[in-house]
Coordinates of N, CA and C and ligand atoms in Angstrom, one line a residue:
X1 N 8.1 58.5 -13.3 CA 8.1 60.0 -13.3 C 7.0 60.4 -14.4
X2 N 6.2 61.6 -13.8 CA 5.4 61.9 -15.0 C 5.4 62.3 -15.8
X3 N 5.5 62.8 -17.1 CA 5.7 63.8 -18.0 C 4.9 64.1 -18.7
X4 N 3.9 65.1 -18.6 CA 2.9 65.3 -19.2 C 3.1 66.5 -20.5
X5 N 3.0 66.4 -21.6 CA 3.3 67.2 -23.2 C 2.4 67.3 -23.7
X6 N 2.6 68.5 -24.3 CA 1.4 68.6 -25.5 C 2.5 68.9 -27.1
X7 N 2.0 68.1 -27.6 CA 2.2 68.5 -28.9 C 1.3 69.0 -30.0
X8 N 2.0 69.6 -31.1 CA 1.4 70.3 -32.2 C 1.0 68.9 -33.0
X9 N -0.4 68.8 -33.6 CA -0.5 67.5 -34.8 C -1.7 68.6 -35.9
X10 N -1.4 68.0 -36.8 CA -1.8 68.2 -38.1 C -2.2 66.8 -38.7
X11 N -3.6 67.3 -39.5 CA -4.0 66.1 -40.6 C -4.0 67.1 -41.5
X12 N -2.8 66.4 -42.7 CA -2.4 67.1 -43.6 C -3.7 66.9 -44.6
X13 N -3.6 67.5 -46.1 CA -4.0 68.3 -46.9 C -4.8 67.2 -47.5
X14 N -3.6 66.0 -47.8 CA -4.0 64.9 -48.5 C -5.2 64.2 -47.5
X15 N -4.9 63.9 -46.0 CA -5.6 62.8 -45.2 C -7.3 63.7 -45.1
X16 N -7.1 65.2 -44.8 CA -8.3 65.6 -45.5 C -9.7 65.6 -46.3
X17 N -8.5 65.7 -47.6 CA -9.0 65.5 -49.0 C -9.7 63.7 -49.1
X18 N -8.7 63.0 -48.3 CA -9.3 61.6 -48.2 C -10.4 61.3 -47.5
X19 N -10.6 62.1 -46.6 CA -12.1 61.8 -45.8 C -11.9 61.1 -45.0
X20 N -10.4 61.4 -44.1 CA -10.2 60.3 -43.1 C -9.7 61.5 -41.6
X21 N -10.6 62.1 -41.9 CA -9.9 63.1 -40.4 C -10.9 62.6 -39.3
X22 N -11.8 61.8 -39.7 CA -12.4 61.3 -38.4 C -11.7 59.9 -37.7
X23 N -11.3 58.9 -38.8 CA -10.8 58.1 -38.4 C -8.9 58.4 -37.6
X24 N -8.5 59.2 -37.9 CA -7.2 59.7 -37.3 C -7.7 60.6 -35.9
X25 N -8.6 61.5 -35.7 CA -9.3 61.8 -34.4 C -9.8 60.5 -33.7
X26 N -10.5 59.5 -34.1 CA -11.0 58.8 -33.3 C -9.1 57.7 -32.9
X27 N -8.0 57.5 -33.1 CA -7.4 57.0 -33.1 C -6.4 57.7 -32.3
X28 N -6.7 58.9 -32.0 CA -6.0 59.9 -31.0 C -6.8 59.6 -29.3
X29 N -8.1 59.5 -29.9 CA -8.7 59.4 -28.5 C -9.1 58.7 -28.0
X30 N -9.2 56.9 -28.6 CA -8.4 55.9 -28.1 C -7.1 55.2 -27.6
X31 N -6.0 56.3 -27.9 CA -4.7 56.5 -27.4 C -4.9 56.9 -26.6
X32 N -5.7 57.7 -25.7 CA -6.0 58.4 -24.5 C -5.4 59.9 -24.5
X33 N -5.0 59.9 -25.7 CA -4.6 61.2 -25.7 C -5.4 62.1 -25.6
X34 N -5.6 63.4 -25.5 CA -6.5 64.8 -25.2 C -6.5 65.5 -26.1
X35 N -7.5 66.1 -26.5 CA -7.3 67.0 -27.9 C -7.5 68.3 -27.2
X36 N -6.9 69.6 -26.8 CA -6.8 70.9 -26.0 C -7.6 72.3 -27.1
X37 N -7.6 71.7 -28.6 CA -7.3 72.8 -29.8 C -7.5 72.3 -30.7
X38 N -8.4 72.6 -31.4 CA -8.9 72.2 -32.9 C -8.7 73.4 -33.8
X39 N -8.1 73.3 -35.4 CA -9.1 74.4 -36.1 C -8.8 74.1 -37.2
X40 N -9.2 74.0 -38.6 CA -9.6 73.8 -39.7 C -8.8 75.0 -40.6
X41 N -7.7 75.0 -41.1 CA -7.4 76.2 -42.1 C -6.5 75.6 -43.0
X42 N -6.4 76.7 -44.1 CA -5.9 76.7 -45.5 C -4.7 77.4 -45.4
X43 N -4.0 77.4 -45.2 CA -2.4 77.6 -45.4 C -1.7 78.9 -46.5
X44 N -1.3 79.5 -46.6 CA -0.8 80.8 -47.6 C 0.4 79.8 -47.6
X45 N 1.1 79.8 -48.8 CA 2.3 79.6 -49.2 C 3.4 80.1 -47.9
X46 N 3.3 81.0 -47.4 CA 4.2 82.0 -46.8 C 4.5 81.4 -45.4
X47 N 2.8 81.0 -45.1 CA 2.4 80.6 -43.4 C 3.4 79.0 -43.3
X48 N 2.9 78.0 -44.6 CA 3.6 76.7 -44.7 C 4.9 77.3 -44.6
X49 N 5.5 78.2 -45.5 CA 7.1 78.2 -45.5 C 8.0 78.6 -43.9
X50 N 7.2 79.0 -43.0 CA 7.3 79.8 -41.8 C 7.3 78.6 -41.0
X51 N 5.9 78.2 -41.3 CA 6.1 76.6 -40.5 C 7.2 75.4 -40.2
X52 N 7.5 75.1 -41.5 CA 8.9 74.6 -41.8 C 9.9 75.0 -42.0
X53 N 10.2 76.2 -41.6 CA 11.1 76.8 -41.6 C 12.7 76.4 -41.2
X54 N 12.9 75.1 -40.7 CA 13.9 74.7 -40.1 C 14.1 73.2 -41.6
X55 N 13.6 73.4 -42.4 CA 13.6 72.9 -43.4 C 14.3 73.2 -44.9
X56 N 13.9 74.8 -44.5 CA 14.2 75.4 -46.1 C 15.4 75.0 -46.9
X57 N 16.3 74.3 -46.0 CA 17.8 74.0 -46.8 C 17.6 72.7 -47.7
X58 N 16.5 72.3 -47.7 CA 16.0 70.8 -47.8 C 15.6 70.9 -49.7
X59 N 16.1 69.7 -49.9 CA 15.6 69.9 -51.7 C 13.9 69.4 -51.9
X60 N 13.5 69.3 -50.7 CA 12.1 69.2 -50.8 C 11.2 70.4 -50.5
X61 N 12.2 71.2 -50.1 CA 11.0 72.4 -49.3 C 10.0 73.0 -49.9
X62 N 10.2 73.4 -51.1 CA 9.2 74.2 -52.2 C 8.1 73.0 -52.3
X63 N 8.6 71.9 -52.7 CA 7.4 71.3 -52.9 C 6.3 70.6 -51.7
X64 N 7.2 70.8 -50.6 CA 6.6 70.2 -49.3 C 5.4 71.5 -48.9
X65 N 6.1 72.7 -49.6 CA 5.4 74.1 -49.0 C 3.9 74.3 -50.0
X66 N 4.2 73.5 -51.1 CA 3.1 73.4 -52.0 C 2.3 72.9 -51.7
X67 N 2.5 71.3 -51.6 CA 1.8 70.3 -51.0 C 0.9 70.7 -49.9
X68 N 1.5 71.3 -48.6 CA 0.8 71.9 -47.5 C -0.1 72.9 -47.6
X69 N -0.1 73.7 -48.9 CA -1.5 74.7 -49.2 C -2.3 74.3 -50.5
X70 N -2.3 73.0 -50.7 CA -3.3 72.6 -51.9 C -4.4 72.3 -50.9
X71 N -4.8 72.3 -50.0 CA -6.5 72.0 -49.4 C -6.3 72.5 -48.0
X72 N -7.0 72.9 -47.4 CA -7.2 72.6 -46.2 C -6.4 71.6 -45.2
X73 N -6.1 71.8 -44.1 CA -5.6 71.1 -42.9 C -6.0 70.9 -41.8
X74 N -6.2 70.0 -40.7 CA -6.3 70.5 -39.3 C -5.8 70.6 -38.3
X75 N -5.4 71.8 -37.7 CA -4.4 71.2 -36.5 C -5.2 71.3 -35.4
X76 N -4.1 70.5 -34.4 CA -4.3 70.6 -33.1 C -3.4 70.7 -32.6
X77 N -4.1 70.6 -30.6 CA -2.7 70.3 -29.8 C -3.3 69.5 -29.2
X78 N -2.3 68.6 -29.1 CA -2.6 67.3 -28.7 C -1.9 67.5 -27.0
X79 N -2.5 66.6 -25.6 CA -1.8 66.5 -24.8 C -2.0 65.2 -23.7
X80 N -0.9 64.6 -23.1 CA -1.0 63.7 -22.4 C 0.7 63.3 -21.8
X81 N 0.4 62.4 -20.8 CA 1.8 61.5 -20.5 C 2.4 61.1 -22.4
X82 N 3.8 62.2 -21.9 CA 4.8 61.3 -22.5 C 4.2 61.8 -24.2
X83 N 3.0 62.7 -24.8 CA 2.7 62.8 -25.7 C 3.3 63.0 -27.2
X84 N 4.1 63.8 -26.8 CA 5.2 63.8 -28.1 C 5.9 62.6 -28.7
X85 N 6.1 61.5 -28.0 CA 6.6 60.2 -28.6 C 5.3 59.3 -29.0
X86 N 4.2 59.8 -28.0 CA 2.8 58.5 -28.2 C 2.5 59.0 -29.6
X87 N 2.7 60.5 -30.1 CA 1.8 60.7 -31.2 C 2.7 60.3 -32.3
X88 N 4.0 60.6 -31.7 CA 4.5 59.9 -33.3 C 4.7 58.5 -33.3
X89 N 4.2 57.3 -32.5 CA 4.2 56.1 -32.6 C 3.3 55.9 -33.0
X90 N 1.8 56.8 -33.0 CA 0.2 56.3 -34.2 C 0.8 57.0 -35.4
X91 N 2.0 58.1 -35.6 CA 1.7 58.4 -37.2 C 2.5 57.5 -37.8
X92 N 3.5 56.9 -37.2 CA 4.3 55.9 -38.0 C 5.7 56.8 -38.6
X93 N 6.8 56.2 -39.0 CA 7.6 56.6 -40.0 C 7.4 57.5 -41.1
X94 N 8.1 58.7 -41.2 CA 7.9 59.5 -42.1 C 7.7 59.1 -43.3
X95 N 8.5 57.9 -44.0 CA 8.3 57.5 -45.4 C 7.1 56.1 -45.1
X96 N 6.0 56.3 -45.4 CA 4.7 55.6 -45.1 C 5.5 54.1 -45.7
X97 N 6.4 54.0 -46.6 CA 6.6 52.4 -46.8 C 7.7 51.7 -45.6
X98 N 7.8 52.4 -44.7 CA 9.0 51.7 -44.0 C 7.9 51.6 -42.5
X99 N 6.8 52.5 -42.9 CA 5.8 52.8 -41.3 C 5.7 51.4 -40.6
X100 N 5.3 51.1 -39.6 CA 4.8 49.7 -39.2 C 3.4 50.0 -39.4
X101 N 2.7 48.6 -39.5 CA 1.3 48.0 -39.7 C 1.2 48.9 -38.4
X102 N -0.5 49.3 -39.3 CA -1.9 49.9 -38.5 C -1.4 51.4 -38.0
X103 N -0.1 51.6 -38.1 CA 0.2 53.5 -37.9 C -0.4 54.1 -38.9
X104 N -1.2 55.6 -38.9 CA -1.6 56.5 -39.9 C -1.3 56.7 -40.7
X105 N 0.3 56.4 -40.7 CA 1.1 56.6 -42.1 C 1.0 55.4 -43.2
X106 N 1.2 54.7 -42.3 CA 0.7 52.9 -43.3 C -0.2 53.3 -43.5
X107 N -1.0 53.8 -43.2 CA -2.7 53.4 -43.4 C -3.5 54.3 -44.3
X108 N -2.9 55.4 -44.6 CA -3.3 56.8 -45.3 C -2.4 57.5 -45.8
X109 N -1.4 57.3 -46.0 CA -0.3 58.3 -46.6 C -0.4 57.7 -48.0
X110 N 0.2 58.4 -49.1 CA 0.6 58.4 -50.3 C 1.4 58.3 -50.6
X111 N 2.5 59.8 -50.0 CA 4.2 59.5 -50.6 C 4.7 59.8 -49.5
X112 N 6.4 60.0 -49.3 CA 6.8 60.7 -48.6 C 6.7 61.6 -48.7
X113 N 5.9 62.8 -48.9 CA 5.5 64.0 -49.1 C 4.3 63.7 -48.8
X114 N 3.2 63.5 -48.9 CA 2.1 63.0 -48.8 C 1.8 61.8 -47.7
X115 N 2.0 62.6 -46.8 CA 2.3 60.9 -45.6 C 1.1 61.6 -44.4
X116 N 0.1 62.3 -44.4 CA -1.4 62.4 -44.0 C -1.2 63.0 -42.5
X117 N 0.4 63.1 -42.3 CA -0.1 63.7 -40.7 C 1.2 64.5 -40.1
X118 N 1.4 65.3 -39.0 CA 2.2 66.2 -38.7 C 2.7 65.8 -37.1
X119 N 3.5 65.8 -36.5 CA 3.8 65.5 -34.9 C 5.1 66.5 -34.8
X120 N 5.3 67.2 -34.0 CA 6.3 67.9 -32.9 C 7.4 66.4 -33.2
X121 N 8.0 67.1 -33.0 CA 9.8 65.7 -32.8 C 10.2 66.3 -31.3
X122 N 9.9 67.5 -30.5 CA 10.9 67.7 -29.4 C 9.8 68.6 -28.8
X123 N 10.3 68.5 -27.7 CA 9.4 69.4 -26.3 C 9.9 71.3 -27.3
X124 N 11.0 71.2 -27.5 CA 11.2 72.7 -28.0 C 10.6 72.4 -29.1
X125 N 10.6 72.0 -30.6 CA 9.4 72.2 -31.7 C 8.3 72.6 -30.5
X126 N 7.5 71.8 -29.9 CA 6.1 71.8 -30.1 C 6.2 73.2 -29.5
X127 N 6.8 74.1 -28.7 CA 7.2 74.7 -27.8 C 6.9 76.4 -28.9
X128 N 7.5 75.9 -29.9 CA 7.5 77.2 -30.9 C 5.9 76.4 -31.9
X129 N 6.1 74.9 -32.5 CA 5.2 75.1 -33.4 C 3.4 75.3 -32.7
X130 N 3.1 75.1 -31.5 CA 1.9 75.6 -30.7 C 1.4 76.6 -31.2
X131 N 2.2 77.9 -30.4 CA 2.2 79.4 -30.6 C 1.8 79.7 -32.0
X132 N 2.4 78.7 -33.1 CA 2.4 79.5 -34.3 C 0.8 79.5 -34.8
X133 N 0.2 78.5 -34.4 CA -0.9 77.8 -34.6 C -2.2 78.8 -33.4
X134 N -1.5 78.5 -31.9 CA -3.1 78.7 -31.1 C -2.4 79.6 -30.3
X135 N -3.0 80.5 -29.4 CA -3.0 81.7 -29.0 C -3.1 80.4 -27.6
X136 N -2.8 81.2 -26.5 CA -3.6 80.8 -24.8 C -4.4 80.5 -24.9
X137 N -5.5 81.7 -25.7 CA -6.9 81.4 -25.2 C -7.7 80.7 -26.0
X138 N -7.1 79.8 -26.7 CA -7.5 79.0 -27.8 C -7.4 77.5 -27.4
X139 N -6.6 77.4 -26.6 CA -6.1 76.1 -25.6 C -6.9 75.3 -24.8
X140 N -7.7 74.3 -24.4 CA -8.7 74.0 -23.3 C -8.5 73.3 -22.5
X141 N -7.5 73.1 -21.4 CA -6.9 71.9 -20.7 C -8.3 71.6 -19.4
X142 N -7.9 70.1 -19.4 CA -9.1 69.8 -18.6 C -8.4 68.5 -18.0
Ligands
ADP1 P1 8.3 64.1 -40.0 O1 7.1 64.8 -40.5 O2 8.2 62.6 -39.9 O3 8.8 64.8 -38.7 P2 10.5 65.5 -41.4 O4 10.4 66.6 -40.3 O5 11.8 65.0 -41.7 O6 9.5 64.3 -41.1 O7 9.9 66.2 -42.8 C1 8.8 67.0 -42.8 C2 7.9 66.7 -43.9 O8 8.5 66.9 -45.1 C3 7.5 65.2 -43.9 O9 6.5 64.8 -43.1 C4 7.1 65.0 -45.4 O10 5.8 65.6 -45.6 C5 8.1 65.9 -46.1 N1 9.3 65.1 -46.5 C6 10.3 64.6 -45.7 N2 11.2 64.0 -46.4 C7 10.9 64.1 -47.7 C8 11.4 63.7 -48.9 N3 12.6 63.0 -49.0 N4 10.8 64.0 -50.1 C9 9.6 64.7 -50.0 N5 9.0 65.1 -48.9 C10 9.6 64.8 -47.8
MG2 MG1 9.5 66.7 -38.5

């Protein structure tokens, strides 16, 4: 059966700052994944806290919401068969030391806070986190 998804991805602040947003784009589109939506922005405190919002209860949130507006970011929307699980199989495990070999997170992250990249967990995340990010007409399916 088919299932074709798009998900929300992000190269966080830190993978950025690293100079590695080409090598995590070129590792998306050798997965055969699609990239629909690109865009480059800086975060207000308010936008990160809105973002994660299903977080706030979390003893990390303040500083996760910090973390996410010290530089620039990029998101996309990612789409393909089955996408939502392919993209979190390149970012690896949330805590980069438990990631498996050659995932983004092994490969570029810092901490568990600092782990270089963002993926949708469910058809409803990407469903709200999309929207929050790109308009329709910002979308480019092909
Ligand atoms: P994921 O990004 O893998 O879906 P979560 O949704 O659980 O992980 O957490 C969102 C983000 O919050 C993580 O990617 C990471 O940046 C940060 N985070 C998660 N757990 C911790 C923690 N224990 N300490 C600090 N930051 C954390
Ligand atoms: Mg998550």
């Amino acid at each position: 059966m088919s299932t074709i998804q798009r998900s929300l991805a992000i190269i966080k602040p830190d993978a950025v700052a690293k100079g590695v947003m080409g090598q995590i784009i070129t590792r998306i589109e050798q997965a055969g994944l699609k990239i629909l939506a690109v865009r480059l922005i800086h975060m207000a405190h308010d936008e990160a806290a809105g973002f994660y919002a299903v977080h706030r209860e979390r003893a990390f949130f303040a500083s996760l919401c910090t973390f996410m507006t010290q530089g620039p970011c990029l998101t996309m929307v990612l789409e393909g068969e089955n996408a939502i699980q392919r993209w979190r199989d390149l970012m690896g495990a949330t805590d980069f030391r438990k990631a498996a070999p050659k995932t983004i997170r092994a490969d570029f992250a810092s901490s568990i806070e600092a782990n270089a990249v963002h993926g949708s967990d469910s058809p409803e995340s990407a469903a709200i986190e999309i929207p929050y990010f790109f308009s329709a007409l910002e979308i480019h399916p092909r």
